[in-house]
Short mmCIF file of C-alpha atoms and ligand atoms in Angstrom, two decimals:
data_model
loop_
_atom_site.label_atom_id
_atom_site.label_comp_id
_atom_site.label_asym_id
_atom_site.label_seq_id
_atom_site.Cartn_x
_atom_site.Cartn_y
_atom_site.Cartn_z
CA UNK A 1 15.33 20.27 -0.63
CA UNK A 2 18.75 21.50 0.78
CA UNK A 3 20.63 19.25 -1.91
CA UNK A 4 18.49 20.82 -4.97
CA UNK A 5 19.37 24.07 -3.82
CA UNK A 6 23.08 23.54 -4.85
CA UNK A 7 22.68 20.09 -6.82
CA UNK A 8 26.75 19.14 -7.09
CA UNK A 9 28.00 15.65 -8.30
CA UNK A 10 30.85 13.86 -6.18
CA UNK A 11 33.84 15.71 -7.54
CA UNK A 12 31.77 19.30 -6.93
CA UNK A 13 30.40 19.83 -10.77
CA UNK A 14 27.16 21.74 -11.15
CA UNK A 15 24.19 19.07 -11.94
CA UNK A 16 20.97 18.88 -12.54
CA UNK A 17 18.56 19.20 -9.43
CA UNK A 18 17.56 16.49 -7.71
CA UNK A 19 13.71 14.66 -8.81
CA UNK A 20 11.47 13.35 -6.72
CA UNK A 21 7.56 12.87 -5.80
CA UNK A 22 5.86 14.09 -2.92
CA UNK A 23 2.61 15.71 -2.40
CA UNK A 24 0.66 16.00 0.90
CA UNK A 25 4.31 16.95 3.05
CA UNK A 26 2.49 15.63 5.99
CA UNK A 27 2.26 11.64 5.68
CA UNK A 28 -0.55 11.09 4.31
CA UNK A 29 -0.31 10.54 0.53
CA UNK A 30 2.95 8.40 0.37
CA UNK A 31 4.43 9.98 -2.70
CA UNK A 32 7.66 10.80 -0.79
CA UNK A 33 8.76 6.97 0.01
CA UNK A 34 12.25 6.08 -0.48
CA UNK A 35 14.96 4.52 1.05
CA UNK A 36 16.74 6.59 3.56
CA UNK A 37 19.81 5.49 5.69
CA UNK A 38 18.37 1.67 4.43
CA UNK A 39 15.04 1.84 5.31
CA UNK A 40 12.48 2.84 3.61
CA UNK A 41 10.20 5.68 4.73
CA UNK A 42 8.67 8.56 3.87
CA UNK A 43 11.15 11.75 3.18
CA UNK A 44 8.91 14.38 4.66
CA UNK A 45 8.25 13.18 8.19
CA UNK A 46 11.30 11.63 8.40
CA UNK A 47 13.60 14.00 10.89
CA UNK A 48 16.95 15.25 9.08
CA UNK A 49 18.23 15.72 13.09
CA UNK A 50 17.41 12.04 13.75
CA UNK A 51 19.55 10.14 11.39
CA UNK A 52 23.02 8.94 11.55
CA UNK A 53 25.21 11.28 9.36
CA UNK A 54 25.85 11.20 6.53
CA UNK A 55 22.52 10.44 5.58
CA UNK A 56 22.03 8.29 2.72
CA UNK A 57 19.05 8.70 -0.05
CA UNK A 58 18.23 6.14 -2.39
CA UNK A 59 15.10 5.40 -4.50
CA UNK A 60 12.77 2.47 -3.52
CA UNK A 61 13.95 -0.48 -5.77
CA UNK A 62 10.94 -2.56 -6.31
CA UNK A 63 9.00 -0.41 -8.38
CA UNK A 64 10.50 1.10 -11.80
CA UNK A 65 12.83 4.08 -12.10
CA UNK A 66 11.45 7.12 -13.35
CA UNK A 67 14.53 9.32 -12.49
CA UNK A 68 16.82 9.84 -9.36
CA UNK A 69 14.23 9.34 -6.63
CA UNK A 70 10.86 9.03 -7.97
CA UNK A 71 9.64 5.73 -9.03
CA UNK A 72 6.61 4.21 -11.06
CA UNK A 73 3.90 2.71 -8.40
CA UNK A 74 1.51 2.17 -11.31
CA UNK A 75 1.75 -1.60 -10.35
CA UNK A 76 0.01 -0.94 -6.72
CA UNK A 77 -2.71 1.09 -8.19
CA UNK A 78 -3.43 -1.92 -11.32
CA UNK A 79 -3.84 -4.28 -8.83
CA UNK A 80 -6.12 -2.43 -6.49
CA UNK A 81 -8.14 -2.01 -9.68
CA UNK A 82 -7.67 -5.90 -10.46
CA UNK A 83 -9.04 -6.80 -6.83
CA UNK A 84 -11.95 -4.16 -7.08
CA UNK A 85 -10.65 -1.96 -3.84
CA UNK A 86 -13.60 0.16 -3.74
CA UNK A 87 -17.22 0.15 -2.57
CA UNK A 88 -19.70 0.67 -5.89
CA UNK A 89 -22.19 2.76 -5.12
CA UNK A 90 -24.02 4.42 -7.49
CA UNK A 91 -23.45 8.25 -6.91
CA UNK A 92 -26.42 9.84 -9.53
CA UNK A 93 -29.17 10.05 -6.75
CA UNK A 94 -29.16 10.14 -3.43
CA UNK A 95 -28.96 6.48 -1.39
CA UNK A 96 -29.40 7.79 2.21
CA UNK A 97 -27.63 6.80 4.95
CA UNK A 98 -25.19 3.83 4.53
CA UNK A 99 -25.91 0.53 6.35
CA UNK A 100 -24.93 0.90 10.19
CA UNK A 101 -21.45 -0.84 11.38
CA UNK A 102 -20.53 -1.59 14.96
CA UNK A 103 -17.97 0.02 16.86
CA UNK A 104 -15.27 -2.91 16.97
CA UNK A 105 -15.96 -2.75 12.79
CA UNK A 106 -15.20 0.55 12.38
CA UNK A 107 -12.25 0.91 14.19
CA UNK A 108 -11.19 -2.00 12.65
CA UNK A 109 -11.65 -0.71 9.35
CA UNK A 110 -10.99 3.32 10.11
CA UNK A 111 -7.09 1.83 10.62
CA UNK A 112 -6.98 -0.43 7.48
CA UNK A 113 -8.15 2.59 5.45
CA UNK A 114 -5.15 4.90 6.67
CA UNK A 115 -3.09 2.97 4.16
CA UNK A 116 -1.64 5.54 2.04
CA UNK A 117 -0.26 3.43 -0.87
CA UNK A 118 3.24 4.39 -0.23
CA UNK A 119 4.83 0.92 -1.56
CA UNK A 120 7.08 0.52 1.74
CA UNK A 121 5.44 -2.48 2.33
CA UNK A 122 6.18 -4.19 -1.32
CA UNK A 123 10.08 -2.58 -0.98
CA UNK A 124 10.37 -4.82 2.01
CA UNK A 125 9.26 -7.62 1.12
CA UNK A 126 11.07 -11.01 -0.54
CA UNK A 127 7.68 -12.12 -2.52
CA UNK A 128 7.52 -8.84 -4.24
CA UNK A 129 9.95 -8.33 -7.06
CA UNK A 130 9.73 -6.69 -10.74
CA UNK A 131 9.78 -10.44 -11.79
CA UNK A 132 7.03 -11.21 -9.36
CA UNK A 133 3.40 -10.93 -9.93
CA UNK A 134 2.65 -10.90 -5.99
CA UNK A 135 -0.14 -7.84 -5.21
CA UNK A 136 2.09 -7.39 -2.14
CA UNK A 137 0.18 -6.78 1.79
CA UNK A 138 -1.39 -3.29 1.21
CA UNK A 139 -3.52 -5.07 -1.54
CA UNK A 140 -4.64 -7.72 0.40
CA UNK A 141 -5.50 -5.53 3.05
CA UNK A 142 -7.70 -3.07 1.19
CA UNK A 143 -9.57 -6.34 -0.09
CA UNK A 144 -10.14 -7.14 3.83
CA UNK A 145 -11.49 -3.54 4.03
CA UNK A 146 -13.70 -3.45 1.56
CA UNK A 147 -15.48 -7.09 2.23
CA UNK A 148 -15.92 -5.68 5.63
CA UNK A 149 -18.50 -3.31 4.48
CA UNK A 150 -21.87 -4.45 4.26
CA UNK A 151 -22.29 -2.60 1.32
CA UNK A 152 -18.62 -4.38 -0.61
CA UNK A 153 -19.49 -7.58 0.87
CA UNK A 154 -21.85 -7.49 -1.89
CA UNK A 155 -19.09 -7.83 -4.45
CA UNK A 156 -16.61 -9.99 -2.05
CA UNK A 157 -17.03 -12.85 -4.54
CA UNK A 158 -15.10 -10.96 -7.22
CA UNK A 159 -12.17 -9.60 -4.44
CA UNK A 160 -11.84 -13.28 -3.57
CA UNK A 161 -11.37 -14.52 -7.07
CA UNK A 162 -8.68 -12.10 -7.70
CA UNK A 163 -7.21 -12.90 -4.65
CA UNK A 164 -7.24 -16.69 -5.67
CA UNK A 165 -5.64 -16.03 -9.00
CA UNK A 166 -1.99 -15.76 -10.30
CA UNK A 167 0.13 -13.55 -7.57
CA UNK A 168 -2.79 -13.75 -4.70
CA UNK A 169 -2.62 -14.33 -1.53
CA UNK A 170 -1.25 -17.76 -1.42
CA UNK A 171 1.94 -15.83 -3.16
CA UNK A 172 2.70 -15.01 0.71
CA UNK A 173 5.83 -16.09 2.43
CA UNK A 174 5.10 -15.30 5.54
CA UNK A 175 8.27 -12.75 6.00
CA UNK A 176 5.97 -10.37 8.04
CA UNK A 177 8.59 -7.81 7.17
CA UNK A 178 5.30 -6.07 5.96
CA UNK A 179 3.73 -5.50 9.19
CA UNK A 180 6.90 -4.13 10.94
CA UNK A 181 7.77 -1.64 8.19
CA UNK A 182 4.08 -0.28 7.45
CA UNK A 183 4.58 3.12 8.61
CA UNK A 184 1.08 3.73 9.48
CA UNK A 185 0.92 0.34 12.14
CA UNK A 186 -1.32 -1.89 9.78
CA UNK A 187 -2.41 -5.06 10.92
CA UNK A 188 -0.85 -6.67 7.59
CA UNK A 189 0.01 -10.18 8.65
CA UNK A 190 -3.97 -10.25 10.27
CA UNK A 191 -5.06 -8.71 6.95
CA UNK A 192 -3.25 -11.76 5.04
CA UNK A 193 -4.37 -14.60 7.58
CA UNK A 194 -7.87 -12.55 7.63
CA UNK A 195 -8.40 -12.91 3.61
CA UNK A 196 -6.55 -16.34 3.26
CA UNK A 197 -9.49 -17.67 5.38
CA UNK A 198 -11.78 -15.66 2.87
CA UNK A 199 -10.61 -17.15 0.18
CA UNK A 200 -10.41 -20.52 1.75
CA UNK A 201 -13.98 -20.48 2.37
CA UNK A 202 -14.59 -18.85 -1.31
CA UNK A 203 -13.29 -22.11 -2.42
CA UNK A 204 -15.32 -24.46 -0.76
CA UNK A 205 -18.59 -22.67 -0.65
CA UNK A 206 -18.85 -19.81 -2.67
CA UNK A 207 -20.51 -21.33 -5.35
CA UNK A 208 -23.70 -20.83 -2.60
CA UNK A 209 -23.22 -17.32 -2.77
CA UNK A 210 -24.12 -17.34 -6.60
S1 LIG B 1 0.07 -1.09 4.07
FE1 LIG B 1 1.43 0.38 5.13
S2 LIG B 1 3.45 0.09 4.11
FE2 LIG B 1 1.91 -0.86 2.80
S3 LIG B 1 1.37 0.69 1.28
FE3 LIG B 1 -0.13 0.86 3.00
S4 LIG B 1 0.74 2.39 4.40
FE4 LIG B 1 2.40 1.77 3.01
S1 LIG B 2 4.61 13.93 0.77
FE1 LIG B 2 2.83 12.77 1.30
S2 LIG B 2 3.60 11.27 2.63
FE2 LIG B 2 5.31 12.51 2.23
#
């Protein structure tokens, strides 16, 4: 914000001001990822007081350039729509109460659904490239949330496909860079063993499930 106030080049010529997303300003919605100082983060909780100096900004380089630092993370959102990351209900009427979970569950679950989409986890990881067709951990990890409810158990069989097709979760290297950059603490490397096992099983005996 301090650089678009007086947006200079190098050499001290007026520019244009900077570009870049952001939305919620308090972590939540992941708009404002990009590389800072190396590492990729989110710009508005990340503490201008707390970095080495000069501070370095740079856009995340996975994911198309739009302009300076936003990027295009219409991949992310494709292939949560391509693994079905969401519970269908149908909202015209009312369904009551949903089915009861245990305690252990919805813990479980309440910290795989902080994921905000922010992309940091693709950015750091080797399997995930614009020449790649790897969904990337955040993906995989929504699919574990969503076959954990009673209710998207229900349409598990179609998560699982997806997961079994081109740039699933056998497109995994095991880096685990994932699960030690995920600013939000996501179990990601669980979440990938978790729904390897799913699909594993999907394999052998899903044809039951028909
Ligand atoms: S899993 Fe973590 S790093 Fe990956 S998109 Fe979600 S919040 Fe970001
Ligand atoms: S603006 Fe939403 S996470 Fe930074």
């Amino acid at each position: 914000m301090e650089i678009r106030k007086n947006p200079v080049t190098r050499d001290g010529k007026r520019t244009t001001p900077v570009v870049w997303d952001s939305n919620c300003l308090e972590h939540v919605c992941g708009a404002c990822s990009m590389v800072i100082n190396e590492q990729a983060r989110q710009a508005c909780s990340t503490l201008v007081d707390q970095l080495d100096q000069p501070i370095s900004i740079a856009p995340m380089t996975k994911f198309p350039l739009v302009r300076d630092l936003r990027v295009d993370r219409s991949r992310v959102f494709n292939d949560l729509k391509k693994s079905r990351a969401w519970i269908a209900i149908d909202g015209t009427y009312n369904l009551g109460p949903g089915p009861r979970l245990d305690a252990e569950t919805q813990e479980l679950r309440y910290k795989l659904s902080t994921c905000m989409t922010c992309g940091v986890c693709m950015e750091v990881c080797p399997q995930y490239s614009p020449v790649t067709s790897f969904v990337g951990a955040a993906v995989i990890s929504q699919v574990r949330l969503m076959n954990l409810h009673p209710t998207g158990a229900m349409h598990s069989n179609e998560r699982l496909a997806a997961m079994m097709g081109e740039g699933g979760v056998q497109d995994c290297g095991n880096a685990q860079n994932c699960v030690r950059a995920c600013p939000k603490q996501i179990p990601l490397t669980e979440s990938i063993a978790d729904v390897n096992r799913q699909t594993t099983w999907h394999g052998l005996f899903g044809w039951l499930k028909r």
